[in-house]
XYZ file of C-alpha atoms in Angstrom:
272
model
C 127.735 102.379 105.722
C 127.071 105.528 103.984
C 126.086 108.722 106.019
C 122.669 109.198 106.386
C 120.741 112.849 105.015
C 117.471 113.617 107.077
C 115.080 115.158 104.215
C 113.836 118.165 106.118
C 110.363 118.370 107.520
C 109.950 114.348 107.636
C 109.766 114.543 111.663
C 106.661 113.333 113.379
C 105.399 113.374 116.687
C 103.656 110.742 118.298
C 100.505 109.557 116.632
C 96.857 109.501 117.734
C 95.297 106.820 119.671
C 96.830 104.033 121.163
C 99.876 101.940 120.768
C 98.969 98.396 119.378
C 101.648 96.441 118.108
C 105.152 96.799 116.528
C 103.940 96.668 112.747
C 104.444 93.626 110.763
C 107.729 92.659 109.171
C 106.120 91.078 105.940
C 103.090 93.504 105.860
C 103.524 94.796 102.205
C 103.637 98.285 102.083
C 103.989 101.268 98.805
C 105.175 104.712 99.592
C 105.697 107.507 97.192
C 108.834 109.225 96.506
C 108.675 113.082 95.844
C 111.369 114.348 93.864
C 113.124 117.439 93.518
C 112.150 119.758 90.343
C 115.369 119.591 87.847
C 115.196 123.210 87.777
C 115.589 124.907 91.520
C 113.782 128.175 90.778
C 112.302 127.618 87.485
C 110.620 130.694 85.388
C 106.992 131.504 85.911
C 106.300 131.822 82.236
C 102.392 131.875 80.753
C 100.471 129.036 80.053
C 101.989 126.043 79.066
C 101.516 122.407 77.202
C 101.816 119.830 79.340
C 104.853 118.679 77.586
C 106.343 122.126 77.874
C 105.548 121.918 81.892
C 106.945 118.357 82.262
C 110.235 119.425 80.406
C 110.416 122.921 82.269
C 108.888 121.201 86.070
C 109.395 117.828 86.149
C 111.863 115.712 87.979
C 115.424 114.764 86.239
C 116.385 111.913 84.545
C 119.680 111.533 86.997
C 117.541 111.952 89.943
C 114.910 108.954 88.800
C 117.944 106.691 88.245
C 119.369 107.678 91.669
C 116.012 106.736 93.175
C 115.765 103.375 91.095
C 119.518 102.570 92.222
C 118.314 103.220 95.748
C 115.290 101.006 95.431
C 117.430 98.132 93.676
C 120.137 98.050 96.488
C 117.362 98.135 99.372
C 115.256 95.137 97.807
C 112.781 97.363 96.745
C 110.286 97.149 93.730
C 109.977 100.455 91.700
C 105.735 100.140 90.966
C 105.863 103.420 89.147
C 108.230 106.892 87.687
C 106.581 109.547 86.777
C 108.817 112.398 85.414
C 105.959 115.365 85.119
C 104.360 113.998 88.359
C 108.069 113.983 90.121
C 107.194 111.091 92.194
C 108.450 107.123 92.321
C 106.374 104.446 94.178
C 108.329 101.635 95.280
C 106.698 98.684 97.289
C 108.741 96.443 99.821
C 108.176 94.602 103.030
C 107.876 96.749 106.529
C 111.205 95.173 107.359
C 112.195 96.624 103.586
C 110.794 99.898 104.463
C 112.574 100.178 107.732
C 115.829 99.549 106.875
C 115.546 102.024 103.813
C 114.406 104.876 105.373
C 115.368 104.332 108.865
C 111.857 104.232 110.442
C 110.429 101.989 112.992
C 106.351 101.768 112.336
C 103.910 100.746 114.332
C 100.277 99.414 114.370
C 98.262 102.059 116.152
C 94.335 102.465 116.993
C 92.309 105.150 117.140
C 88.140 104.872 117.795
C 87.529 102.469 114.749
C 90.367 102.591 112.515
C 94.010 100.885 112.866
C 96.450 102.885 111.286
C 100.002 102.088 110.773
C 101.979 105.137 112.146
C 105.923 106.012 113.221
C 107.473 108.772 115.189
C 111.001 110.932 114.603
C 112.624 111.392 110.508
C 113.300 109.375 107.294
C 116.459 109.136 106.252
C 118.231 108.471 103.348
C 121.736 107.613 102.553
C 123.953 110.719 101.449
C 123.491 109.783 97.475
C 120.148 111.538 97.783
C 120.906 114.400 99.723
C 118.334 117.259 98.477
C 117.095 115.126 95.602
C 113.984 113.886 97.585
C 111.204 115.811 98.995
C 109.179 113.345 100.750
C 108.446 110.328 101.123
C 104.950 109.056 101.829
C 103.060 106.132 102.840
C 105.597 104.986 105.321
C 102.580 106.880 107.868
C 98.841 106.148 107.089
C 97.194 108.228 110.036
C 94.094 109.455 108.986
C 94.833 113.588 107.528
C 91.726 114.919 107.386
C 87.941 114.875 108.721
C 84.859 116.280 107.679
C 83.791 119.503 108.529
C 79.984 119.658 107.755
C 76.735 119.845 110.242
C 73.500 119.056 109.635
C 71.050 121.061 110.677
C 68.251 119.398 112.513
C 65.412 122.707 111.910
C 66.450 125.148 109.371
C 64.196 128.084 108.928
C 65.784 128.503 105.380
C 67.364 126.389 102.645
C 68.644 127.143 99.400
C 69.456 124.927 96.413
C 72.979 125.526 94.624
C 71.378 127.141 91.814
C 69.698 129.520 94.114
C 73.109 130.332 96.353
C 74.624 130.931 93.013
C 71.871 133.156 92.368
C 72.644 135.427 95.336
C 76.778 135.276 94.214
C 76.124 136.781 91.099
C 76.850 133.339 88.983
C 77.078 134.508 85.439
C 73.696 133.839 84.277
C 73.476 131.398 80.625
C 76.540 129.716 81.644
C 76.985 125.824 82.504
C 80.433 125.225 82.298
C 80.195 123.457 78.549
C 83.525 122.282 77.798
C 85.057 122.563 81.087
C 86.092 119.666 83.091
C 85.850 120.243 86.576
C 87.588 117.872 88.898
C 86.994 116.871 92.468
C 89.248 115.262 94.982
C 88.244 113.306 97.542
C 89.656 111.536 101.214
C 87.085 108.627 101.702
C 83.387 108.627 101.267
C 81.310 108.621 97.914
C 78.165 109.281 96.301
C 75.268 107.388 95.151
C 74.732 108.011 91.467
C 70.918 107.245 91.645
C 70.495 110.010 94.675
C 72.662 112.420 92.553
C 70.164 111.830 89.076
C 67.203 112.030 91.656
C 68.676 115.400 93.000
C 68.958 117.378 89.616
C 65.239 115.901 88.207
C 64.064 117.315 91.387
C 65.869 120.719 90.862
C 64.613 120.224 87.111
C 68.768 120.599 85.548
C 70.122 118.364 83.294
C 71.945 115.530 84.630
C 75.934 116.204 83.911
C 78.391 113.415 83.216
C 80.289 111.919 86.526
C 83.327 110.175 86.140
C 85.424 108.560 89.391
C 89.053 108.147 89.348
C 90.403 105.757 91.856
C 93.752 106.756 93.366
C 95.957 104.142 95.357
C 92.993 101.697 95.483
C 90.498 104.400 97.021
C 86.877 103.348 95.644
C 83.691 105.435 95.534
C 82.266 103.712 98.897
C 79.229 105.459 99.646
C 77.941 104.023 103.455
C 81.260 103.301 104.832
C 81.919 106.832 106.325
C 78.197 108.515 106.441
C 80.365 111.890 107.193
C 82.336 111.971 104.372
C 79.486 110.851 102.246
C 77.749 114.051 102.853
C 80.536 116.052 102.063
C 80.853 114.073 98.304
C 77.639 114.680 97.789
C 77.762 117.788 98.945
C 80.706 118.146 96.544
C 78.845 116.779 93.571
C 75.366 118.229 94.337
C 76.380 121.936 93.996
C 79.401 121.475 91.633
C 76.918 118.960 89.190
C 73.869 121.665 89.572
C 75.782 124.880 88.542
C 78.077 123.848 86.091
C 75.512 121.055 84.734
C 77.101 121.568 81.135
C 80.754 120.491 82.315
C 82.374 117.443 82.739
C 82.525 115.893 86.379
C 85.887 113.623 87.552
C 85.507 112.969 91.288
C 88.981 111.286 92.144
C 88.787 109.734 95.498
C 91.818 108.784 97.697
C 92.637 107.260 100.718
C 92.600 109.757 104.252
C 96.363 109.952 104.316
C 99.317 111.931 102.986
C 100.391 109.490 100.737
C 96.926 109.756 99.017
C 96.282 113.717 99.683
C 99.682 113.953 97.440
C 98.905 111.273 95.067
C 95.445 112.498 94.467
C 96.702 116.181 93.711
C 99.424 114.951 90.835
C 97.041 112.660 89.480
C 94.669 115.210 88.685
C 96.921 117.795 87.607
C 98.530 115.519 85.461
C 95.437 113.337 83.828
C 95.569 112.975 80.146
C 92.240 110.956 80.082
C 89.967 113.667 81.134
C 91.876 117.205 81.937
């Protein structure tokens, strides 16, 4: 058997909650493979095509094919390659997973939500030393949480046009052909609250678009928290900048989907 490389920065402590159950073998599971740009310590040049940043950014042929080869020999299915995105999603079995990486995962619970979780580094075997970054999904504890508070008596509000106001928001501009895009970790928005919100404020009602990432859904009701942060999110984004284009892309809460939801957006051809 090969030598194994530890990809740096993979070790994790002990996760939250408590210790269920030794995950299950034949639970299906997708992770995302980060890989390494083809150039080290590429140029910062100015703006460029997308094209021109895939070519100059992206990952390497070689290193895709190392990837696939590693997949094929572990009995793992290669879902998706993205060269400009640098990443690989492969899908297997937990008892897949395991072996490849050299994890053990768990079934862990913490308040309301089961979470599958592991502890220590991935490793892979010495073919791939420095070609992978990361590798995510193996983990699906929970990576964020909300952060707002509602205030119960407020002696003052202000609508997002008016906080604008006091930021010195260019007057006379809406954000007409812009697209503005918003990412999301659980939660949603209602779309008829959102078109009662700007009649009330008396703007025009902008164009929302949602982008699902790794089977994340705009779910308003399921996570009341979150929910006020998306609308939050698409409240004062949707009443300034009424003229642009809205993509809310919502992922799941975990670092497979924090990553996932970042390339996908920098890297959308429908609406960037």
């Amino acid at each position: 058997m090969d030598d194994r490389w530890i990809i740096p920065g993979s070790t994790r402590t002990r996760p939250p909650g408590e210790f269920v159950s030794v995950a299950d073998p034949n639970e299906s599971v997708t992770v995302t493979v980060r890989v390494r740009s083809k150039h080290a310590s590429p140029p910062l040049p100015g703006h460029l095509l997308r094209d021109e940043f895939a070519a100059a950014y992206g990952a390497g042929e070689g290193d895709l094919e190392r990837v696939d080869a590693f997949a094929s020999e572990n009995g793992l299915h290669v879902v998706e390659r993205d060269a400009a995105r640098r990443t690989v999603r492969l899908e297997g079995t937990v008892a897949q997973m395991s072996a490849a990486f050299g994890v053990s995962l768990g079934t862990y619970a913490l308040g309301t939500t089961t979470f599958r979780g592991r502890t220590g580094t991935i490793s892979l075997p010495s073919s791939l030393t420095n070609v992978v970054e990361g590798v995510f999904g193996l983990d699906t504890r929970p990576q964020a949480r909300p952060r707002s508070r509602v205030a119960v008596h407020a002696e003052t509000s202000f609508t997002p046009p008016q906080v604008a106001a006091l930021y010195d928001f260019p007057t006379g501009v809406d954000g007409s052909g812009e697209t503005l895009a918003i990412l999301e970790l659980g939660g949603g928005y209602s779309a008829s609250d959102f078109s009662a919100y700007c009649k009330q404020l008396g703007v025009p009602e902008p164009s929302v678009a949602v982008v699902t990432v790794d089977g994340a859904t705009n779910s308003p009701g399921t996570d009341p928290d979150s929910d006020t942060e998306v609308m939050l999110d698409v409240e004062v984004a949707g009443t300034i900048a009424h003229g642009a284009r809205i993509v809310v892309y919502f992922a799941p809460n975990t670092d497979q989907g924090f990553i996932d939801v970042v390339t996908t957006a920098v890297h959308d051809t429908t609406y960037a």
